[in-house]
PDB file of C-alpha atoms in Angstrom:
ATOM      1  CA  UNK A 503      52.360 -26.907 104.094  1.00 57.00           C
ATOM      2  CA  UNK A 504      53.348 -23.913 106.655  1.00 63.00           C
ATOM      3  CA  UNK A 505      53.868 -24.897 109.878  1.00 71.00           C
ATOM      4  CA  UNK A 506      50.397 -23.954 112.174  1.00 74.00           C
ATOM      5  CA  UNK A 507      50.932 -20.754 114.627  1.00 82.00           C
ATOM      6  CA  UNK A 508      49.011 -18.820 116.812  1.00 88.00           C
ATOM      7  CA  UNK A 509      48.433 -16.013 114.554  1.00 88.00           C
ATOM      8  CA  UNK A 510      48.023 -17.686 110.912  1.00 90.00           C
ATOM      9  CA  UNK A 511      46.422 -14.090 109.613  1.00 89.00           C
ATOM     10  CA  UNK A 512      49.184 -11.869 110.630  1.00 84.00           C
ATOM     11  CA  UNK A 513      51.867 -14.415 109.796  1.00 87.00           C
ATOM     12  CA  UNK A 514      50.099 -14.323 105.947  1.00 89.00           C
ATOM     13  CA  UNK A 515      49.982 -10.408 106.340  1.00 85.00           C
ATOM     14  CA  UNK A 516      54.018 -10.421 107.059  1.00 83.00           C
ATOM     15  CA  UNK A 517      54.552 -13.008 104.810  1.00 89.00           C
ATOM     16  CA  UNK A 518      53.090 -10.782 101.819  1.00 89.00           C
ATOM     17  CA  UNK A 519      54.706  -7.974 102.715  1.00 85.00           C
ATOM     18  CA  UNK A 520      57.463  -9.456 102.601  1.00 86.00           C
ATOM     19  CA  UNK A 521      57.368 -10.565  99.033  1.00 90.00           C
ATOM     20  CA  UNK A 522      55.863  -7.075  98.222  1.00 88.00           C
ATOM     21  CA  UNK A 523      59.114  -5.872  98.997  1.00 85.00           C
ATOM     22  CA  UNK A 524      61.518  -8.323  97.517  1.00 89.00           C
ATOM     23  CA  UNK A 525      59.572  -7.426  94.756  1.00 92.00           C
ATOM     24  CA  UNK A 526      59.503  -3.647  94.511  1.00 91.00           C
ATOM     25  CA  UNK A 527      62.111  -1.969  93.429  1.00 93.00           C
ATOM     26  CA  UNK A 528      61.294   1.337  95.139  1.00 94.00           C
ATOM     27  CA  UNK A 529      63.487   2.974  97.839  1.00 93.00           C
ATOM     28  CA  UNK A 530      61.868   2.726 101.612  1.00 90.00           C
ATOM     29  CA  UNK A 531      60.704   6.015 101.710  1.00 94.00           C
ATOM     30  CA  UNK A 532      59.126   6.054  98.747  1.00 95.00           C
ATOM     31  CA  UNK A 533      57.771   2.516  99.163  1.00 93.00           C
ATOM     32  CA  UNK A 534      55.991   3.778 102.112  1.00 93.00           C
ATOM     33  CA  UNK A 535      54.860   6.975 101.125  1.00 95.00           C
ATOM     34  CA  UNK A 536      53.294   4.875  98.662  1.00 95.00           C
ATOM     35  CA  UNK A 537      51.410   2.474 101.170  1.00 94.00           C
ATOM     36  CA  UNK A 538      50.004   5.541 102.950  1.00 95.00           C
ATOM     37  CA  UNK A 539      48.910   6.841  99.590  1.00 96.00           C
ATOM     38  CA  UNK A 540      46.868   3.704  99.141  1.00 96.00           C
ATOM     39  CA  UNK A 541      45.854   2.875 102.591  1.00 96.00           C
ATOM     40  CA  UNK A 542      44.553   6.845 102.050  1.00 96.00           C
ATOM     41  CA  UNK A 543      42.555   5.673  99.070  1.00 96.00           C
ATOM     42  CA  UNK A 544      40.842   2.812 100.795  1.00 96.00           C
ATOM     43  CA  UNK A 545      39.891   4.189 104.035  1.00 95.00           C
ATOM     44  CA  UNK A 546      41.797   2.117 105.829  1.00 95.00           C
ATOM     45  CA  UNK A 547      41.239   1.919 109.319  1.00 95.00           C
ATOM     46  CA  UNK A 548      43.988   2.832 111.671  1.00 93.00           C
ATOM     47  CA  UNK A 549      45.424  -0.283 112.726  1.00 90.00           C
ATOM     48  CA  UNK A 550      46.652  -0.697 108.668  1.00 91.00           C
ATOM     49  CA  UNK A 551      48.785   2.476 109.326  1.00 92.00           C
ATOM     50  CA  UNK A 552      49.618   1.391 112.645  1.00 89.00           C
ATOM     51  CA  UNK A 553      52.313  -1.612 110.121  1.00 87.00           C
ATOM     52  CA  UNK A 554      53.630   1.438 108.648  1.00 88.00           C
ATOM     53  CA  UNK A 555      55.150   3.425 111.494  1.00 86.00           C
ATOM     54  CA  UNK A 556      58.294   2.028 112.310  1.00 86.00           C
ATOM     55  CA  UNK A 557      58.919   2.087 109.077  1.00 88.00           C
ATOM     56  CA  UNK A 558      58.350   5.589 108.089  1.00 90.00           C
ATOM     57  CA  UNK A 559      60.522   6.409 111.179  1.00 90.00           C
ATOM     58  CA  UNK A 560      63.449   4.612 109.848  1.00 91.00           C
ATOM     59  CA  UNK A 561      63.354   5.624 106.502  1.00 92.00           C
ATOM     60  CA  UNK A 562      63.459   8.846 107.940  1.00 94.00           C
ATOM     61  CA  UNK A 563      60.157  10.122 107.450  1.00 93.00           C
ATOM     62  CA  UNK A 564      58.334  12.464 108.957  1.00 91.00           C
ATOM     63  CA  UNK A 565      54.725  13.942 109.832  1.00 88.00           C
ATOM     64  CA  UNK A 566      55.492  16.655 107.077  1.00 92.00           C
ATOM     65  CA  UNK A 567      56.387  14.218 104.789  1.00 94.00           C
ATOM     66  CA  UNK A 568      53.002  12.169 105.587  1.00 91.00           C
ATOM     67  CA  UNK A 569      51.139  15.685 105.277  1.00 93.00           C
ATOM     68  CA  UNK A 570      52.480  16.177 101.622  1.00 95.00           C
ATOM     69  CA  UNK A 571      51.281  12.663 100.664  1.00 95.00           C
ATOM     70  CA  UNK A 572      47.617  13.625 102.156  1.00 95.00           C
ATOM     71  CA  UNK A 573      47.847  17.171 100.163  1.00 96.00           C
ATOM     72  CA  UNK A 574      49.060  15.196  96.979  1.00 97.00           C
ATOM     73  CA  UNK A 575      46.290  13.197  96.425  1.00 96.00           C
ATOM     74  CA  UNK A 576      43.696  15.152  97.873  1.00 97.00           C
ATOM     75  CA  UNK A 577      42.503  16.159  94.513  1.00 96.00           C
ATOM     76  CA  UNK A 578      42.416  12.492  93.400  1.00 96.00           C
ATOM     77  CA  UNK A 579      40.757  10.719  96.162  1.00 96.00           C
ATOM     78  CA  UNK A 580      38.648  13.291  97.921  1.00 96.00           C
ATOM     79  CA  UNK A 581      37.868  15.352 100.935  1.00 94.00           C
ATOM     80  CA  UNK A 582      36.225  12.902 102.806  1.00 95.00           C
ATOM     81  CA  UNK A 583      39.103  10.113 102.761  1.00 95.00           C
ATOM     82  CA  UNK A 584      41.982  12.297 102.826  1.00 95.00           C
ATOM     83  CA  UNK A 585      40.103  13.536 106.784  1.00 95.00           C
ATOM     84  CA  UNK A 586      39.572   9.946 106.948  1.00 96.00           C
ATOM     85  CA  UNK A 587      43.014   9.353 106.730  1.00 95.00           C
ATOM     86  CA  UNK A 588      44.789  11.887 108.709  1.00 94.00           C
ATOM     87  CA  UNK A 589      42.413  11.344 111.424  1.00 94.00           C
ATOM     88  CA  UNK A 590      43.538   7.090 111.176  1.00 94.00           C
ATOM     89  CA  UNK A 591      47.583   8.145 111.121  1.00 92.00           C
ATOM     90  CA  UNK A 592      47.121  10.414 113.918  1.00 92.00           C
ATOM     91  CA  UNK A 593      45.378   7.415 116.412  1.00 93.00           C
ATOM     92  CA  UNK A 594      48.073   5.168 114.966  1.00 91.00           C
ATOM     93  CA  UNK A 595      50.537   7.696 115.487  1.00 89.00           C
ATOM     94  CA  UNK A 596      48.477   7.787 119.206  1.00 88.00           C
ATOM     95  CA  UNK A 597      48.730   3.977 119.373  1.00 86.00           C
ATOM     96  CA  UNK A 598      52.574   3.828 118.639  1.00 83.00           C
ATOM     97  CA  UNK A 599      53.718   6.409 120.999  1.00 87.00           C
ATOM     98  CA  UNK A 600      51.419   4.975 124.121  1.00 87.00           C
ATOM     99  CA  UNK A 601      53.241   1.285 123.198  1.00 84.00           C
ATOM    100  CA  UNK A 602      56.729   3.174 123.520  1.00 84.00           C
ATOM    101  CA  UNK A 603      56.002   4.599 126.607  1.00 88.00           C
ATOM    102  CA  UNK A 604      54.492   1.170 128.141  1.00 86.00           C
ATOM    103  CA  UNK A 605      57.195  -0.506 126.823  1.00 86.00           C
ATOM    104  CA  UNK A 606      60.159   2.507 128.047  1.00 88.00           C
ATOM    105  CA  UNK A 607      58.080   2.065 132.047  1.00 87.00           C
ATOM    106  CA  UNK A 608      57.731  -1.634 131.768  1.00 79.00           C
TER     107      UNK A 608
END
């Protein structure tokens, strides 16, 4: 049995992810492209993208890129969650850049 923490649901989250990507043989970028793709399909709120940031960034990718994704499956998923979606990456995108600059004062 796991040792008991503080934060037992994002400790499960990271563990997953984790395993989703010893797992997957995709490169980064295309692993997260991916993720958006689906968080895109399932309305996910903001704070799903939010995991996905730092990541993008260091697999080099960029709001273009993240624009193309939204474009791509447009057709597939719909109007309606593709706004959805770009409206949720742009808070997270928000969320991210007001942590930096807490974080660059503090």
């Amino acid at each position: 049995m796991a040792t008991p923490t503080g934060t037992p649901v994002l400790d499960t989250l990271a563990a997953m992810t984790i395993d989703s990507i010893e797992r997957c043989g995709l490169d980064d970028r295309t692993l997260i492209l991916t993720r958006i793709a689906a968080l895109a399909a399932m309305d996910a709120p903001a704070i799903s993208y939010s995991a996905h940031i730092g990541p993008a960034m260091e697999s080099g990718l960029t709001s273009e890129h993240l624009q193309d994704v939204l474009v791509a499956i447009a057709p597939v998923v719909g109007t309606a969650r593709v706004m959805a979606a770009a409206g949720n990456i742009a808070e997270a995108l928000g969320i991210a850049i007001a942590v930096a600059e807490e974080e660059t004062t503090a």
